[in-house]
mmCIF file with all atom_site columns, C-alpha atoms in Angstrom:
data_model
loop_
_atom_site.group_PDB
_atom_site.id
_atom_site.type_symbol
_atom_site.label_atom_id
_atom_site.label_alt_id
_atom_site.label_comp_id
_atom_site.label_asym_id
_atom_site.label_entity_id
_atom_site.label_seq_id
_atom_site.pdbx_PDB_ins_code
_atom_site.Cartn_x
_atom_site.Cartn_y
_atom_site.Cartn_z
_atom_site.occupancy
_atom_site.B_iso_or_equiv
_atom_site.pdbx_formal_charge
_atom_site.auth_seq_id
_atom_site.auth_comp_id
_atom_site.auth_asym_id
_atom_site.auth_atom_id
_atom_site.pdbx_PDB_model_num
ATOM 1   C CA . GLU J 1 1   ? 11.380  15.074  -7.286  1.00 0.00 ? 1   GLU J CA 1
ATOM 2   C CA . ALA J 1 2   ? 9.107   13.764  -4.883  1.00 0.00 ? 2   ALA J CA 1
ATOM 3   C CA . GLN J 1 3   ? 10.188  10.512  -4.069  1.00 0.00 ? 3   GLN J CA 1
ATOM 4   C CA . VAL J 1 4   ? 10.993  8.047   -1.432  1.00 0.00 ? 4   VAL J CA 1
ATOM 5   C CA . THR J 1 5   ? 13.733  6.350   -2.037  1.00 0.00 ? 5   THR J CA 1
ATOM 6   C CA . GLN J 1 6   ? 14.844  2.389   -1.328  1.00 0.00 ? 6   GLN J CA 1
ATOM 7   C CA . ASN J 1 7   ? 18.101  0.658   -1.245  1.00 0.00 ? 7   ASN J CA 1
ATOM 8   C CA . PRO J 1 8   ? 18.859  -1.992  -1.902  1.00 0.00 ? 8   PRO J CA 1
ATOM 9   C CA . ARG J 1 9   ? 16.667  -3.109  -5.099  1.00 0.00 ? 9   ARG J CA 1
ATOM 10  C CA . TYR J 1 10  ? 16.919  -6.625  -4.755  1.00 0.00 ? 10  TYR J CA 1
ATOM 11  C CA . LEU J 1 11  ? 18.758  -8.727  -1.712  1.00 0.00 ? 11  LEU J CA 1
ATOM 12  C CA . ILE J 1 12  ? 19.739  -12.540 -1.417  1.00 0.00 ? 12  ILE J CA 1
ATOM 13  C CA . THR J 1 13  ? 20.762  -13.568 1.289   1.00 0.00 ? 13  THR J CA 1
ATOM 14  C CA . VAL J 1 14  ? 21.381  -16.568 4.121   1.00 0.00 ? 14  VAL J CA 1
ATOM 15  C CA . THR J 1 15  ? 19.559  -17.101 7.175   1.00 0.00 ? 15  THR J CA 1
ATOM 16  C CA . GLY J 1 16  ? 20.883  -15.467 10.013  1.00 0.00 ? 16  GLY J CA 1
ATOM 17  C CA . LYS J 1 17  ? 23.011  -12.883 8.898   1.00 0.00 ? 17  LYS J CA 1
ATOM 18  C CA . LYS J 1 18  ? 22.001  -8.909  9.815   1.00 0.00 ? 18  LYS J CA 1
ATOM 19  C CA . LEU J 1 19  ? 20.560  -6.546  6.816   1.00 0.00 ? 19  LEU J CA 1
ATOM 20  C CA . THR J 1 20  ? 18.974  -3.503  6.646   1.00 0.00 ? 20  THR J CA 1
ATOM 21  C CA . VAL J 1 21  ? 17.459  -1.835  3.970   1.00 0.00 ? 21  VAL J CA 1
ATOM 22  C CA . THR J 1 22  ? 17.102  2.035   3.824   1.00 0.00 ? 22  THR J CA 1
ATOM 23  C CA . CYS J 1 23  ? 13.982  4.398   3.049   1.00 0.00 ? 23  CYS J CA 1
ATOM 24  C CA . SER J 1 24  ? 14.772  7.911   2.621   1.00 0.00 ? 24  SER J CA 1
ATOM 25  C CA . GLN J 1 25  ? 12.023  10.748  1.488   1.00 0.00 ? 25  GLN J CA 1
ATOM 26  C CA . ASN J 1 26  ? 12.096  14.132  0.512   1.00 0.00 ? 26  ASN J CA 1
ATOM 27  C CA . MET J 1 27  ? 8.437   15.374  0.955   1.00 0.00 ? 27  MET J CA 1
ATOM 28  C CA . ASN J 1 28  ? 9.680   16.375  4.501   1.00 0.00 ? 28  ASN J CA 1
ATOM 29  C CA . HIS J 1 29  ? 7.127   14.139  5.462   1.00 0.00 ? 29  HIS J CA 1
ATOM 30  C CA . GLU J 1 30  ? 5.885   13.270  9.360   1.00 0.00 ? 30  GLU J CA 1
ATOM 31  C CA . TYR J 1 31  ? 4.785   9.257   8.628   1.00 0.00 ? 31  TYR J CA 1
ATOM 32  C CA . MET J 1 32  ? 6.224   6.647   7.051   1.00 0.00 ? 32  MET J CA 1
ATOM 33  C CA . SER J 1 33  ? 5.230   2.974   6.773   1.00 0.00 ? 33  SER J CA 1
ATOM 34  C CA . TRP J 1 34  ? 6.911   -0.444  6.121   1.00 0.00 ? 34  TRP J CA 1
ATOM 35  C CA . TYR J 1 35  ? 4.941   -2.988  4.533   1.00 0.00 ? 35  TYR J CA 1
ATOM 36  C CA . ARG J 1 36  ? 5.211   -6.201  2.871   1.00 0.00 ? 36  ARG J CA 1
ATOM 37  C CA . GLN J 1 37  ? 3.937   -7.763  -0.006  1.00 0.00 ? 37  GLN J CA 1
ATOM 38  C CA . ASP J 1 38  ? 2.696   -11.204 -0.036  1.00 0.00 ? 38  ASP J CA 1
ATOM 39  C CA . PRO J 1 39  ? 0.956   -13.369 -3.075  1.00 0.00 ? 39  PRO J CA 1
ATOM 40  C CA . GLY J 1 40  ? -3.001  -13.083 -2.174  1.00 0.00 ? 40  GLY J CA 1
ATOM 41  C CA . LEU J 1 41  ? -1.851  -11.015 1.046   1.00 0.00 ? 41  LEU J CA 1
ATOM 42  C CA . GLY J 1 42  ? -1.413  -7.840  -0.324  1.00 0.00 ? 42  GLY J CA 1
ATOM 43  C CA . LEU J 1 43  ? 0.300   -5.181  1.184   1.00 0.00 ? 43  LEU J CA 1
ATOM 44  C CA . ARG J 1 44  ? 0.434   -5.786  5.385   1.00 0.00 ? 44  ARG J CA 1
ATOM 45  C CA . GLN J 1 45  ? 2.001   -2.725  7.633   1.00 0.00 ? 45  GLN J CA 1
ATOM 46  C CA . ILE J 1 46  ? 5.222   -4.248  9.428   1.00 0.00 ? 46  ILE J CA 1
ATOM 47  C CA . TYR J 1 47  ? 5.861   -1.286  11.330  1.00 0.00 ? 47  TYR J CA 1
ATOM 48  C CA . TYR J 1 48  ? 4.846   2.723   11.079  1.00 0.00 ? 48  TYR J CA 1
ATOM 49  C CA . SER J 1 49  ? 5.916   5.711   12.391  1.00 0.00 ? 49  SER J CA 1
ATOM 50  C CA . MET J 1 50  ? 4.709   9.143   13.198  1.00 0.00 ? 50  MET J CA 1
ATOM 51  C CA . ASN J 1 51  ? 7.208   11.256  13.693  1.00 0.00 ? 51  ASN J CA 1
ATOM 52  C CA . VAL J 1 52  ? 11.017  11.177  14.833  1.00 0.00 ? 52  VAL J CA 1
ATOM 53  C CA . GLU J 1 53  ? 11.469  8.903   17.765  1.00 0.00 ? 53  GLU J CA 1
ATOM 54  C CA . VAL J 1 54  ? 7.865   7.098   17.612  1.00 0.00 ? 54  VAL J CA 1
ATOM 55  C CA . THR J 1 55  ? 7.469   4.018   16.196  1.00 0.00 ? 55  THR J CA 1
ATOM 56  C CA . ASP J 1 56  ? 4.667   1.565   16.616  1.00 0.00 ? 56  ASP J CA 1
ATOM 57  C CA . LYS J 1 57  ? 3.888   -1.399  14.993  1.00 0.00 ? 57  LYS J CA 1
ATOM 58  C CA . GLY J 1 58  ? 1.919   -2.809  12.869  1.00 0.00 ? 58  GLY J CA 1
ATOM 59  C CA . ASP J 1 59  ? 0.576   -6.299  11.785  1.00 0.00 ? 59  ASP J CA 1
ATOM 60  C CA . VAL J 1 60  ? 3.803   -7.997  11.101  1.00 0.00 ? 60  VAL J CA 1
ATOM 61  C CA . PRO J 1 61  ? 6.203   -6.722  13.306  1.00 0.00 ? 61  PRO J CA 1
ATOM 62  C CA . GLU J 1 62  ? 8.034   -10.461 14.617  1.00 0.00 ? 62  GLU J CA 1
ATOM 63  C CA . GLY J 1 63  ? 11.112  -10.498 12.532  1.00 0.00 ? 63  GLY J CA 1
ATOM 64  C CA . TYR J 1 64  ? 11.949  -6.728  12.235  1.00 0.00 ? 64  TYR J CA 1
ATOM 65  C CA . LYS J 1 65  ? 13.015  -3.626  13.638  1.00 0.00 ? 65  LYS J CA 1
ATOM 66  C CA . VAL J 1 66  ? 13.133  -0.172  12.642  1.00 0.00 ? 66  VAL J CA 1
ATOM 67  C CA . SER J 1 67  ? 13.871  3.246   13.922  1.00 0.00 ? 67  SER J CA 1
ATOM 68  C CA . ARG J 1 68  ? 13.481  6.785   13.348  1.00 0.00 ? 68  ARG J CA 1
ATOM 69  C CA . LYS J 1 69  ? 15.767  8.832   14.293  1.00 0.00 ? 69  LYS J CA 1
ATOM 70  C CA . GLU J 1 70  ? 15.416  11.925  11.743  1.00 0.00 ? 70  GLU J CA 1
ATOM 71  C CA . LYS J 1 71  ? 11.924  12.794  9.477   1.00 0.00 ? 71  LYS J CA 1
ATOM 72  C CA . ARG J 1 72  ? 13.488  11.561  6.677   1.00 0.00 ? 72  ARG J CA 1
ATOM 73  C CA . ASN J 1 73  ? 15.006  8.128   7.017   1.00 0.00 ? 73  ASN J CA 1
ATOM 74  C CA . PHE J 1 74  ? 13.115  4.974   8.476   1.00 0.00 ? 74  PHE J CA 1
ATOM 75  C CA . PRO J 1 75  ? 15.323  1.772   8.323   1.00 0.00 ? 75  PRO J CA 1
ATOM 76  C CA . LEU J 1 76  ? 14.090  -1.600  8.307   1.00 0.00 ? 76  LEU J CA 1
ATOM 77  C CA . ILE J 1 77  ? 16.104  -4.052  9.969   1.00 0.00 ? 77  ILE J CA 1
ATOM 78  C CA . LEU J 1 78  ? 16.829  -7.695  9.812   1.00 0.00 ? 78  LEU J CA 1
ATOM 79  C CA . GLU J 1 79  ? 18.349  -8.675  12.885  1.00 0.00 ? 79  GLU J CA 1
ATOM 80  C CA . SER J 1 80  ? 18.703  -12.279 12.044  1.00 0.00 ? 80  SER J CA 1
ATOM 81  C CA . PRO J 1 81  ? 16.655  -13.205 8.140   1.00 0.00 ? 81  PRO J CA 1
ATOM 82  C CA . SER J 1 82  ? 14.696  -16.306 8.147   1.00 0.00 ? 82  SER J CA 1
ATOM 83  C CA . PRO J 1 83  ? 12.853  -17.623 4.946   1.00 0.00 ? 83  PRO J CA 1
ATOM 84  C CA . ASN J 1 84  ? 9.731   -16.626 5.833   1.00 0.00 ? 84  ASN J CA 1
ATOM 85  C CA . GLN J 1 85  ? 10.769  -13.349 5.473   1.00 0.00 ? 85  GLN J CA 1
ATOM 86  C CA . THR J 1 86  ? 11.866  -13.832 1.975   1.00 0.00 ? 86  THR J CA 1
ATOM 87  C CA . SER J 1 87  ? 9.305   -11.206 0.202   1.00 0.00 ? 87  SER J CA 1
ATOM 88  C CA . LEU J 1 88  ? 9.172   -7.576  -1.429  1.00 0.00 ? 88  LEU J CA 1
ATOM 89  C CA . TYR J 1 89  ? 8.980   -4.740  0.906   1.00 0.00 ? 89  TYR J CA 1
ATOM 90  C CA . PHE J 1 90  ? 8.134   -1.311  0.314   1.00 0.00 ? 90  PHE J CA 1
ATOM 91  C CA . CYS J 1 91  ? 8.443   1.552   2.448   1.00 0.00 ? 91  CYS J CA 1
ATOM 92  C CA . ALA J 1 92  ? 5.604   4.587   2.507   1.00 0.00 ? 92  ALA J CA 1
ATOM 93  C CA . SER J 1 93  ? 5.706   8.037   3.548   1.00 0.00 ? 93  SER J CA 1
ATOM 94  C CA . SER J 1 94  ? 2.508   10.346  3.988   1.00 0.00 ? 94  SER J CA 1
ATOM 95  C CA . LEU J 1 95  ? 1.697   13.983  5.153   1.00 0.00 ? 95  LEU J CA 1
ATOM 96  C CA . TRP J 1 96  ? -1.149  13.006  7.309   1.00 0.00 ? 96  TRP J CA 1
ATOM 97  C CA . GLY J 1 97  ? -0.484  9.397   8.387   1.00 0.00 ? 97  GLY J CA 1
ATOM 98  C CA . GLY J 1 98  ? -3.703  7.567   7.599   1.00 0.00 ? 98  GLY J CA 1
ATOM 99  C CA . ARG J 1 99  ? -5.879  10.306  5.638   1.00 0.00 ? 99  ARG J CA 1
ATOM 100 C CA . GLY J 1 100 ? -3.224  11.103  3.182   1.00 0.00 ? 100 GLY J CA 1
ATOM 101 C CA . GLY J 1 101 ? -2.418  8.754   0.073   1.00 0.00 ? 101 GLY J CA 1
ATOM 102 C CA . TYR J 1 102 ? 1.030   7.232   0.571   1.00 0.00 ? 102 TYR J CA 1
ATOM 103 C CA . THR J 1 103 ? 3.734   8.054   -1.390  1.00 0.00 ? 103 THR J CA 1
ATOM 104 C CA . PHE J 1 104 ? 5.487   4.254   -2.137  1.00 0.00 ? 104 PHE J CA 1
ATOM 105 C CA . GLY J 1 105 ? 9.429   3.897   -2.832  1.00 0.00 ? 105 GLY J CA 1
ATOM 106 C CA . SER J 1 106 ? 9.677   1.223   -5.971  1.00 0.00 ? 106 SER J CA 1
ATOM 107 C CA . GLY J 1 107 ? 10.620  -2.306  -3.262  1.00 0.00 ? 107 GLY J CA 1
ATOM 108 C CA . THR J 1 108 ? 13.260  -4.136  -2.048  1.00 0.00 ? 108 THR J CA 1
ATOM 109 C CA . ARG J 1 109 ? 12.889  -7.932  -3.007  1.00 0.00 ? 109 ARG J CA 1
ATOM 110 C CA . LEU J 1 110 ? 14.825  -9.610  -0.798  1.00 0.00 ? 110 LEU J CA 1
ATOM 111 C CA . THR J 1 111 ? 15.376  -13.541 -0.434  1.00 0.00 ? 111 THR J CA 1
ATOM 112 C CA . VAL J 1 112 ? 16.354  -15.266 2.359   1.00 0.00 ? 112 VAL J CA 1
ATOM 113 C CA . VAL J 1 113 ? 18.322  -18.927 1.740   1.00 0.00 ? 113 VAL J CA 1
ATOM 114 C CA . ASP I 2 1   ? -7.913  -10.409 10.140  1.00 0.00 ? 1   ASP I CA 1
ATOM 115 C CA . GLN I 2 2   ? -7.963  -9.194  6.909   1.00 0.00 ? 2   GLN I CA 1
ATOM 116 C CA . GLN I 2 3   ? -10.613 -6.334  7.592   1.00 0.00 ? 3   GLN I CA 1
ATOM 117 C CA . VAL I 2 4   ? -9.591  -5.212  3.663   1.00 0.00 ? 4   VAL I CA 1
ATOM 118 C CA . LYS I 2 5   ? -10.953 -7.958  1.359   1.00 0.00 ? 5   LYS I CA 1
ATOM 119 C CA . GLN I 2 6   ? -10.691 -7.434  -2.452  1.00 0.00 ? 6   GLN I CA 1
ATOM 120 C CA . ASN I 2 7   ? -12.659 -10.961 -3.599  1.00 0.00 ? 7   ASN I CA 1
ATOM 121 C CA . SER I 2 8   ? -11.331 -10.985 -6.918  1.00 0.00 ? 8   SER I CA 1
ATOM 122 C CA . PRO I 2 9   ? -7.791  -11.611 -7.794  1.00 0.00 ? 9   PRO I CA 1
ATOM 123 C CA . SER I 2 10  ? -8.037  -11.147 -11.640 1.00 0.00 ? 10  SER I CA 1
ATOM 124 C CA . LEU I 2 11  ? -10.406 -9.242  -14.262 1.00 0.00 ? 11  LEU I CA 1
ATOM 125 C CA . SER I 2 12  ? -10.308 -9.426  -17.648 1.00 0.00 ? 12  SER I CA 1
ATOM 126 C CA . VAL I 2 13  ? -12.338 -6.350  -19.879 1.00 0.00 ? 13  VAL I CA 1
ATOM 127 C CA . GLN I 2 14  ? -12.360 -5.319  -23.351 1.00 0.00 ? 14  GLN I CA 1
ATOM 128 C CA . GLU I 2 15  ? -10.491 -1.823  -24.322 1.00 0.00 ? 15  GLU I CA 1
ATOM 129 C CA . GLY I 2 16  ? -13.357 0.656   -24.629 1.00 0.00 ? 16  GLY I CA 1
ATOM 130 C CA . ARG I 2 17  ? -15.805 -1.260  -21.567 1.00 0.00 ? 17  ARG I CA 1
ATOM 131 C CA . ILE I 2 18  ? -16.347 -0.352  -17.822 1.00 0.00 ? 18  ILE I CA 1
ATOM 132 C CA . SER I 2 19  ? -14.068 -2.210  -15.692 1.00 0.00 ? 19  SER I CA 1
ATOM 133 C CA . ILE I 2 20  ? -15.712 -2.737  -12.101 1.00 0.00 ? 20  ILE I CA 1
ATOM 134 C CA . LEU I 2 21  ? -13.372 -3.653  -9.164  1.00 0.00 ? 21  LEU I CA 1
ATOM 135 C CA . ASN I 2 22  ? -14.964 -4.294  -5.554  1.00 0.00 ? 22  ASN I CA 1
ATOM 136 C CA . CYS I 2 23  ? -13.703 -3.982  -2.331  1.00 0.00 ? 23  CYS I CA 1
ATOM 137 C CA . ASP I 2 24  ? -15.076 -5.284  1.509   1.00 0.00 ? 24  ASP I CA 1
ATOM 138 C CA . TYR I 2 25  ? -14.214 -3.697  4.080   1.00 0.00 ? 25  TYR I CA 1
ATOM 139 C CA . THR I 2 26  ? -15.380 -4.900  8.545   1.00 0.00 ? 26  THR I CA 1
ATOM 140 C CA . ASN I 2 27  ? -13.561 -2.387  10.626  1.00 0.00 ? 27  ASN I CA 1
ATOM 141 C CA . SER I 2 28  ? -16.493 0.528   11.093  1.00 0.00 ? 28  SER I CA 1
ATOM 142 C CA . MET I 2 29  ? -14.020 3.119   12.216  1.00 0.00 ? 29  MET I CA 1
ATOM 143 C CA . PHE I 2 30  ? -12.651 3.202   8.721   1.00 0.00 ? 30  PHE I CA 1
ATOM 144 C CA . ASP I 2 31  ? -13.178 6.641   7.158   1.00 0.00 ? 31  ASP I CA 1
ATOM 145 C CA . TYR I 2 32  ? -10.642 7.163   4.609   1.00 0.00 ? 32  TYR I CA 1
ATOM 146 C CA . PHE I 2 33  ? -10.796 4.506   1.478   1.00 0.00 ? 33  PHE I CA 1
ATOM 147 C CA . LEU I 2 34  ? -8.164  4.890   -1.261  1.00 0.00 ? 34  LEU I CA 1
ATOM 148 C CA . TRP I 2 35  ? -7.052  3.099   -3.954  1.00 0.00 ? 35  TRP I CA 1
ATOM 149 C CA . TYR I 2 36  ? -3.736  2.603   -5.781  1.00 0.00 ? 36  TYR I CA 1
ATOM 150 C CA . LYS I 2 37  ? -2.477  1.136   -8.686  1.00 0.00 ? 37  LYS I CA 1
ATOM 151 C CA . LYS I 2 38  ? 0.871   -0.452  -9.012  1.00 0.00 ? 38  LYS I CA 1
ATOM 152 C CA . TYR I 2 39  ? 2.927   -1.762  -11.910 1.00 0.00 ? 39  TYR I CA 1
ATOM 153 C CA . PRO I 2 40  ? 4.991   -5.205  -12.014 1.00 0.00 ? 40  PRO I CA 1
ATOM 154 C CA . ALA I 2 41  ? 8.707   -3.505  -10.622 1.00 0.00 ? 41  ALA I CA 1
ATOM 155 C CA . GLU I 2 42  ? 7.151   -0.622  -8.975  1.00 0.00 ? 42  GLU I CA 1
ATOM 156 C CA . GLY I 2 43  ? 5.680   0.809   -6.318  1.00 0.00 ? 43  GLY I CA 1
ATOM 157 C CA . PRO I 2 44  ? 1.915   1.362   -5.638  1.00 0.00 ? 44  PRO I CA 1
ATOM 158 C CA . THR I 2 45  ? 0.457   4.909   -6.949  1.00 0.00 ? 45  THR I CA 1
ATOM 159 C CA . PHE I 2 46  ? -2.016  6.645   -5.066  1.00 0.00 ? 46  PHE I CA 1
ATOM 160 C CA . LEU I 2 47  ? -4.904  6.866   -7.463  1.00 0.00 ? 47  LEU I CA 1
ATOM 161 C CA . ILE I 2 48  ? -8.281  8.054   -5.544  1.00 0.00 ? 48  ILE I CA 1
ATOM 162 C CA . SER I 2 49  ? -9.856  8.741   -2.692  1.00 0.00 ? 49  SER I CA 1
ATOM 163 C CA . ILE I 2 50  ? -13.325 8.948   -1.225  1.00 0.00 ? 50  ILE I CA 1
ATOM 164 C CA . SER I 2 51  ? -14.147 10.224  2.512   1.00 0.00 ? 51  SER I CA 1
ATOM 165 C CA . SER I 2 52  ? -16.901 8.508   4.550   1.00 0.00 ? 52  SER I CA 1
ATOM 166 C CA . ILE I 2 53  ? -18.953 11.495  4.513   1.00 0.00 ? 53  ILE I CA 1
ATOM 167 C CA . LYS I 2 54  ? -19.823 10.883  0.366   1.00 0.00 ? 54  LYS I CA 1
ATOM 168 C CA . ASP I 2 55  ? -20.639 8.250   -1.267  1.00 0.00 ? 55  ASP I CA 1
ATOM 169 C CA . LYS I 2 56  ? -18.722 9.064   -5.236  1.00 0.00 ? 56  LYS I CA 1
ATOM 170 C CA . ASN I 2 57  ? -16.180 10.820  -6.334  1.00 0.00 ? 57  ASN I CA 1
ATOM 171 C CA . GLU I 2 58  ? -15.554 11.129  -9.799  1.00 0.00 ? 58  GLU I CA 1
ATOM 172 C CA . ASP I 2 59  ? -11.795 12.121  -11.464 1.00 0.00 ? 59  ASP I CA 1
ATOM 173 C CA . GLY I 2 60  ? -11.597 11.659  -15.088 1.00 0.00 ? 60  GLY I CA 1
ATOM 174 C CA . ARG I 2 61  ? -11.968 7.913   -16.172 1.00 0.00 ? 61  ARG I CA 1
ATOM 175 C CA . PHE I 2 62  ? -11.834 6.816   -12.673 1.00 0.00 ? 62  PHE I CA 1
ATOM 176 C CA . THR I 2 63  ? -15.007 7.140   -9.790  1.00 0.00 ? 63  THR I CA 1
ATOM 177 C CA . VAL I 2 64  ? -15.246 5.257   -6.764  1.00 0.00 ? 64  VAL I CA 1
ATOM 178 C CA . PHE I 2 65  ? -18.388 4.135   -4.965  1.00 0.00 ? 65  PHE I CA 1
ATOM 179 C CA . LEU I 2 66  ? -18.934 3.929   -0.737  1.00 0.00 ? 66  LEU I CA 1
ATOM 180 C CA . ASN I 2 67  ? -21.446 2.184   -0.137  1.00 0.00 ? 67  ASN I CA 1
ATOM 181 C CA . LYS I 2 68  ? -20.879 2.706   4.015   1.00 0.00 ? 68  LYS I CA 1
ATOM 182 C CA . SER I 2 69  ? -24.053 0.201   5.271   1.00 0.00 ? 69  SER I CA 1
ATOM 183 C CA . ALA I 2 70  ? -22.877 -2.400  2.922   1.00 0.00 ? 70  ALA I CA 1
ATOM 184 C CA . LYS I 2 71  ? -19.329 -1.493  3.929   1.00 0.00 ? 71  LYS I CA 1
ATOM 185 C CA . HIS I 2 72  ? -18.372 -1.990  0.669   1.00 0.00 ? 72  HIS I CA 1
ATOM 186 C CA . LEU I 2 73  ? -16.787 0.101   -2.370  1.00 0.00 ? 73  LEU I CA 1
ATOM 187 C CA . SER I 2 74  ? -15.765 0.274   -6.024  1.00 0.00 ? 74  SER I CA 1
ATOM 188 C CA . LEU I 2 75  ? -14.191 1.384   -8.896  1.00 0.00 ? 75  LEU I CA 1
ATOM 189 C CA . HIS I 2 76  ? -15.541 1.966   -11.473 1.00 0.00 ? 76  HIS I CA 1
ATOM 190 C CA . ILE I 2 77  ? -13.110 2.598   -14.781 1.00 0.00 ? 77  ILE I CA 1
ATOM 191 C CA . VAL I 2 78  ? -14.898 4.042   -18.348 1.00 0.00 ? 78  VAL I CA 1
ATOM 192 C CA . PRO I 2 79  ? -13.682 3.587   -20.644 1.00 0.00 ? 79  PRO I CA 1
ATOM 193 C CA . SER I 2 80  ? -11.069 1.258   -19.796 1.00 0.00 ? 80  SER I CA 1
ATOM 194 C CA . GLN I 2 81  ? -7.477  1.329   -21.857 1.00 0.00 ? 81  GLN I CA 1
ATOM 195 C CA . PRO I 2 82  ? -4.689  -1.266  -22.485 1.00 0.00 ? 82  PRO I CA 1
ATOM 196 C CA . GLY I 2 83  ? -2.810  0.965   -19.813 1.00 0.00 ? 83  GLY I CA 1
ATOM 197 C CA . ASP I 2 84  ? -4.879  -0.077  -17.152 1.00 0.00 ? 84  ASP I CA 1
ATOM 198 C CA . SER I 2 85  ? -3.688  -3.145  -17.143 1.00 0.00 ? 85  SER I CA 1
ATOM 199 C CA . ALA I 2 86  ? -2.622  -3.602  -13.073 1.00 0.00 ? 86  ALA I CA 1
ATOM 200 C CA . VAL I 2 87  ? -2.974  -4.233  -9.817  1.00 0.00 ? 87  VAL I CA 1
ATOM 201 C CA . TYR I 2 88  ? -5.503  -2.564  -8.213  1.00 0.00 ? 88  TYR I CA 1
ATOM 202 C CA . PHE I 2 89  ? -5.333  -2.091  -4.623  1.00 0.00 ? 89  PHE I CA 1
ATOM 203 C CA . CYS I 2 90  ? -7.834  -0.600  -2.018  1.00 0.00 ? 90  CYS I CA 1
ATOM 204 C CA . ALA I 2 91  ? -7.147  0.704   0.911   1.00 0.00 ? 91  ALA I CA 1
ATOM 205 C CA . ALA I 2 92  ? -9.090  1.565   3.807   1.00 0.00 ? 92  ALA I CA 1
ATOM 206 C CA . SER I 2 93  ? -7.698  4.291   6.939   1.00 0.00 ? 93  SER I CA 1
ATOM 207 C CA . ASP I 2 94  ? -8.462  5.739   10.051  1.00 0.00 ? 94  ASP I CA 1
ATOM 208 C CA . ASP I 2 95  ? -6.240  8.439   11.709  1.00 0.00 ? 95  ASP I CA 1
ATOM 209 C CA . ASN I 2 96  ? -3.184  6.290   12.335  1.00 0.00 ? 96  ASN I CA 1
ATOM 210 C CA . ASP I 2 97  ? -3.699  3.233   10.465  1.00 0.00 ? 97  ASP I CA 1
ATOM 211 C CA . MET I 2 98  ? -3.655  1.977   6.482   1.00 0.00 ? 98  MET I CA 1
ATOM 212 C CA . ARG I 2 99  ? -5.323  -1.345  5.616   1.00 0.00 ? 99  ARG I CA 1
ATOM 213 C CA . PHE I 2 100 ? -4.902  -3.057  2.240   1.00 0.00 ? 100 PHE I CA 1
ATOM 214 C CA . GLY I 2 101 ? -7.066  -5.511  0.119   1.00 0.00 ? 101 GLY I CA 1
ATOM 215 C CA . ALA I 2 102 ? -5.080  -8.350  -1.588  1.00 0.00 ? 102 ALA I CA 1
ATOM 216 C CA . GLY I 2 103 ? -5.104  -6.783  -5.519  1.00 0.00 ? 103 GLY I CA 1
ATOM 217 C CA . THR I 2 104 ? -7.502  -7.164  -8.032  1.00 0.00 ? 104 THR I CA 1
ATOM 218 C CA . ARG I 2 105 ? -5.049  -7.743  -11.346 1.00 0.00 ? 105 ARG I CA 1
ATOM 219 C CA . LEU I 2 106 ? -6.665  -5.921  -14.219 1.00 0.00 ? 106 LEU I CA 1
ATOM 220 C CA . THR I 2 107 ? -6.129  -7.027  -17.715 1.00 0.00 ? 107 THR I CA 1
ATOM 221 C CA . VAL I 2 108 ? -7.832  -4.665  -20.249 1.00 0.00 ? 108 VAL I CA 1
ATOM 222 C CA . LYS I 2 109 ? -7.134  -6.552  -24.093 1.00 0.00 ? 109 LYS I CA 1
ATOM 223 C CA . PRO I 2 110 ? -7.184  -4.663  -27.413 1.00 0.00 ? 110 PRO I CA 1
#
């Protein structure tokens, strides 16, 4: 089954403790992206990647890092999480970047206390 | 600066009636527009799209209309069904980027 898999689904952590949210897709998509969803703000792009070793900032990249060492994986790293990073995070992939319909993961609900 | 706006946070319609969800965008470089549907505890799923060279695209009960001069698009659902109750996100894209609106929560009452 074609899918985007995120882990974990839920995470509660403390301020400053480094964490990684993993994202993997099995569709051989070149384009991958991370979004956060906040009430009233919709989905805001954090980082995206057009291909292996090619990443770029989205609208809200501060406090986040990403890497794209292989095509299928695109982890989101929070080096020093803060409470304002409490949010619902979605990973997405697409065959054609902005032109294609995205396939989204099921989301990761992160709470930073 | 939100480049894609959905000004109605919520919409309630009766089963069988038409649902109309609206979306406005500001960036004239956007040339591809999409609607996504999201149920609780799931990721958004692609619903329907339209290229800027068209003004209408239809898929079953779902039709998307694009008015480029007004930078406005809308999603029509006819007839609406209770299973359509979800949050609908409008999105606009160019070559590299896709921007989303804040979403509209649609409730279809039996």
